[in-house]
mmCIF file of C-alpha atoms in Angstrom:
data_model
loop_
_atom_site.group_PDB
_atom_site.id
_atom_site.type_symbol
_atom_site.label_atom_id
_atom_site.label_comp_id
_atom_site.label_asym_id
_atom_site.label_seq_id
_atom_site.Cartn_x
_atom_site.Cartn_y
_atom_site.Cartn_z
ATOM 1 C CA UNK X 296 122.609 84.648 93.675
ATOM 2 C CA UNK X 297 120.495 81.685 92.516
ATOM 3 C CA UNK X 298 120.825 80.162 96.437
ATOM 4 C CA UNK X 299 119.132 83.654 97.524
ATOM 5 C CA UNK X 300 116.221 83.659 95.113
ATOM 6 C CA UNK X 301 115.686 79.677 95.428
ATOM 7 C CA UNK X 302 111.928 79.896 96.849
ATOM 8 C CA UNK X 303 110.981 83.148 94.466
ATOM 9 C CA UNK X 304 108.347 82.471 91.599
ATOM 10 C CA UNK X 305 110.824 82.547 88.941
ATOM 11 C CA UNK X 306 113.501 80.873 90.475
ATOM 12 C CA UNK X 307 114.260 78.365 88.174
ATOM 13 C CA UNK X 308 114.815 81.021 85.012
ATOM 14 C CA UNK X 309 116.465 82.998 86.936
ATOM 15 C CA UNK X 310 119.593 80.263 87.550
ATOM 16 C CA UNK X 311 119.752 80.061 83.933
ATOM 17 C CA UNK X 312 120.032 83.555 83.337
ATOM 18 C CA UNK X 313 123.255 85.224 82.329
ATOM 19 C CA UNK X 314 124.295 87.922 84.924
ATOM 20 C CA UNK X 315 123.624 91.454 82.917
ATOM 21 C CA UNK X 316 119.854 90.204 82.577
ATOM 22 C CA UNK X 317 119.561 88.301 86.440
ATOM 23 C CA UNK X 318 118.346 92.206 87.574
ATOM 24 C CA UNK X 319 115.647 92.692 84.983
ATOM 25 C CA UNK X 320 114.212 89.383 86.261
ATOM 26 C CA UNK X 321 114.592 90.237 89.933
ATOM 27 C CA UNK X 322 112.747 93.781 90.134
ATOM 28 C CA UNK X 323 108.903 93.200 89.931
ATOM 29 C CA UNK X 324 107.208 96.183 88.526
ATOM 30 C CA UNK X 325 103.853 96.810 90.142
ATOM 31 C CA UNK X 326 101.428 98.991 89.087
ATOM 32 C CA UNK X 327 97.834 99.678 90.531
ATOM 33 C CA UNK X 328 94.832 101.211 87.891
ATOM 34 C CA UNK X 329 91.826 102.297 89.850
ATOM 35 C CA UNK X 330 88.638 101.513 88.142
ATOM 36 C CA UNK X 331 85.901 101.287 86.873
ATOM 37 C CA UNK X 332 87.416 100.238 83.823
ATOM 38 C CA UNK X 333 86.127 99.769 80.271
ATOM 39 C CA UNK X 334 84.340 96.574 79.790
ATOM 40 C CA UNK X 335 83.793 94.051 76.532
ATOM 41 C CA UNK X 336 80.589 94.432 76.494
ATOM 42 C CA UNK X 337 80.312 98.196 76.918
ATOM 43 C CA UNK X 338 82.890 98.446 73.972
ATOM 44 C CA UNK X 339 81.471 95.764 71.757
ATOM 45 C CA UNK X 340 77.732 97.885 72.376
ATOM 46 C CA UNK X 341 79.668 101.204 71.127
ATOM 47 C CA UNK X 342 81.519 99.279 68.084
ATOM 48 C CA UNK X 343 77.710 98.054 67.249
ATOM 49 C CA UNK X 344 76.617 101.678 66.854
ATOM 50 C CA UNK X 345 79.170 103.896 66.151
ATOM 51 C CA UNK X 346 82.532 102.410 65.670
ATOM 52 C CA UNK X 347 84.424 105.932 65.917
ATOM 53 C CA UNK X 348 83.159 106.044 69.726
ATOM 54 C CA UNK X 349 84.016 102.215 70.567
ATOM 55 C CA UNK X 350 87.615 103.893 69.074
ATOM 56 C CA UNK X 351 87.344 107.034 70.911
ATOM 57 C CA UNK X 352 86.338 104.812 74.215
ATOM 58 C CA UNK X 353 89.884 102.565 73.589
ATOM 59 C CA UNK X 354 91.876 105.553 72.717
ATOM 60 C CA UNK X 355 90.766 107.675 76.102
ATOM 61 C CA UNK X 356 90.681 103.771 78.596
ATOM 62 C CA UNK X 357 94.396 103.038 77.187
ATOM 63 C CA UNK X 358 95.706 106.850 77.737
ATOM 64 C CA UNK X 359 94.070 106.581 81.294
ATOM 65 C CA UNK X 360 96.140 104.011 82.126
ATOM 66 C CA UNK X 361 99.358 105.604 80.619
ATOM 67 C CA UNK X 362 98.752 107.927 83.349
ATOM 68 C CA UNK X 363 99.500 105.241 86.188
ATOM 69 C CA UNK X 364 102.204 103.469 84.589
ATOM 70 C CA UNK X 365 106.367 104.474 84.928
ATOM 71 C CA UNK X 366 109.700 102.777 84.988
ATOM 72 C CA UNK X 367 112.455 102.031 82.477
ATOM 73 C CA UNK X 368 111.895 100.186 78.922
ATOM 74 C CA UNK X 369 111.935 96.408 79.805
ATOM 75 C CA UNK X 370 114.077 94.627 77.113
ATOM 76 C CA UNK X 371 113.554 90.891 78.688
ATOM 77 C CA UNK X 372 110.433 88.737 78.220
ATOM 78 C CA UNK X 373 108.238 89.511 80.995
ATOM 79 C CA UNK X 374 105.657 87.232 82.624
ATOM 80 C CA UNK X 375 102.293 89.542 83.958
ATOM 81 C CA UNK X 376 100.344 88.883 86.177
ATOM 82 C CA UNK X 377 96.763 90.609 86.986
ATOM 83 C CA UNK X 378 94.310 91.210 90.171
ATOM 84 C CA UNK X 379 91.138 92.651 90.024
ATOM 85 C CA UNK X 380 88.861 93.830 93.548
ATOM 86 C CA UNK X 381 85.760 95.015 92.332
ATOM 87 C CA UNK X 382 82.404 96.218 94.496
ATOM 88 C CA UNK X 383 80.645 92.995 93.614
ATOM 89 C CA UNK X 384 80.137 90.389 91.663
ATOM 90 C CA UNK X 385 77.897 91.876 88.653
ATOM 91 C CA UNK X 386 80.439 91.485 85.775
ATOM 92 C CA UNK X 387 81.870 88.418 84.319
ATOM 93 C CA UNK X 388 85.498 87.682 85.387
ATOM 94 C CA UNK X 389 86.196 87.523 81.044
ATOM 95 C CA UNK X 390 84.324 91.019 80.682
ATOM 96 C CA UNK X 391 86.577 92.490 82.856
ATOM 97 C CA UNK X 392 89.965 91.782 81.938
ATOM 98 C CA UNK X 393 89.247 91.612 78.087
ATOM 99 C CA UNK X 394 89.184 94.746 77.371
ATOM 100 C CA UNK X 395 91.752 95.940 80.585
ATOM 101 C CA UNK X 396 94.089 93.369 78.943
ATOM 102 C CA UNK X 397 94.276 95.229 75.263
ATOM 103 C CA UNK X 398 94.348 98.770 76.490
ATOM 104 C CA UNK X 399 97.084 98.146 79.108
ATOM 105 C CA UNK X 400 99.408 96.218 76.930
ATOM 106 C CA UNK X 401 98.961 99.166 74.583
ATOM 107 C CA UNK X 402 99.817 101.773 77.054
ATOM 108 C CA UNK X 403 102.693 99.860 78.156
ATOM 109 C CA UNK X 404 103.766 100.227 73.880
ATOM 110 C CA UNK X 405 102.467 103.735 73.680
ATOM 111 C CA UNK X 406 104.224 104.742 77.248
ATOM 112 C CA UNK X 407 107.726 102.980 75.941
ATOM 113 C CA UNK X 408 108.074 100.532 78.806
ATOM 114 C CA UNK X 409 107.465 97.676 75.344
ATOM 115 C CA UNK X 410 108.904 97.620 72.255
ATOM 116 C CA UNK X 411 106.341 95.380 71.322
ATOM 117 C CA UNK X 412 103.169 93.754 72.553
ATOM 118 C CA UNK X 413 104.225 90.383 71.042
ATOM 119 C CA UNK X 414 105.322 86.863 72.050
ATOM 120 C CA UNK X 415 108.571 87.788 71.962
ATOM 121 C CA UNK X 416 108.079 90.106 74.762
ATOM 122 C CA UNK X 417 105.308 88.477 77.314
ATOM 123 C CA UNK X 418 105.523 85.571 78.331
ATOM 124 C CA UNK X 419 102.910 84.028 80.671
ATOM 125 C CA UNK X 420 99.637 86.323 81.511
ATOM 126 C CA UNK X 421 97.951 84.968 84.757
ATOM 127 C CA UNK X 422 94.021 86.308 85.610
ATOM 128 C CA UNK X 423 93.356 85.600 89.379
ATOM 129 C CA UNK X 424 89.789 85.238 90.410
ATOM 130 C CA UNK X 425 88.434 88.907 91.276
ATOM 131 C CA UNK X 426 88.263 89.491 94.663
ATOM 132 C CA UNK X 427 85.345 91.384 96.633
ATOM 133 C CA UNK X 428 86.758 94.725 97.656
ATOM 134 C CA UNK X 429 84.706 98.076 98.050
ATOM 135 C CA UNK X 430 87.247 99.810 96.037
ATOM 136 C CA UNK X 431 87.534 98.707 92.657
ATOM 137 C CA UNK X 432 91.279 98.412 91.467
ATOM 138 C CA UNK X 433 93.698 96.229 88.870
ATOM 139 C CA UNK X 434 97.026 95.363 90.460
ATOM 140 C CA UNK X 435 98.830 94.152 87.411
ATOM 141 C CA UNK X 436 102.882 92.571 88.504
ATOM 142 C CA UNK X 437 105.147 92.272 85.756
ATOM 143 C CA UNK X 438 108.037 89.725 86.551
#
């Protein structure tokens, strides 16, 4: 098995894994949120005045994204990886995923595909530039 997955990304775990956990780390989950998406900014500007509707705004972004998510609980450490098209170039790459980063790991908890949102359950987290796309969209792989 290790010959066949040789030039994957995680190749060299997956040699070193024992056999009942080699097909967690072969299926890649995908999952694609359409957007717009909460920001930092727009949530830090609610917390500032009214911090029940910066927690209303978190609550309703994070059960959005429950909506798009599915699949069995993952019991392995997972390494995520996340690619955002947006309409242009207004928003800072950091505004972005901030606050897409918290609610989604959340909704992965609240939706039972986690236990946890720990270390002990992701591993690396890799941000790729945003790219220019007329349809805005996260496509987030977990590995």
């Amino acid at each position: 098995m290790c010959k066949q997955v040789a030039h994957t990304y995680l190749s060299s775990r997956l040699c070193r894994l024992p056999n009942s956990m080699l097909y967690d780390w072969v299926m890649q989950r995908s999952f694609t949120i359409p957007g717009p998406w909460l920001t930092l900014n727009e949530y830090i500007s609610a917390e500032r005045s009214n911090k029940f509707k910066a927690a209303a705004m978190k609550r309703n972004e994070t059960e959005r994204m429950m909506r798009f998510l599915r699949g069995e609980p993952i019991t392995s450490k997972i390494d995520v990886t996340f690619q955002s098209f947006v309409a242009n170039r207004k928003k800072d790459p950091d505004n972005l995923y901030a606050m897409f980063l918290k609610c989604f790991f959340d909704a992965l908890v609240k939706k039972g595909i986690l236990e946890n949102d720990g270390q002990k359950q992701i591993g690396r987290i890799v941000l790729e530039q945003p790219r220019l796309d007329g349809k805005e969209r996260m496509e987030v792989s977990l590995f």
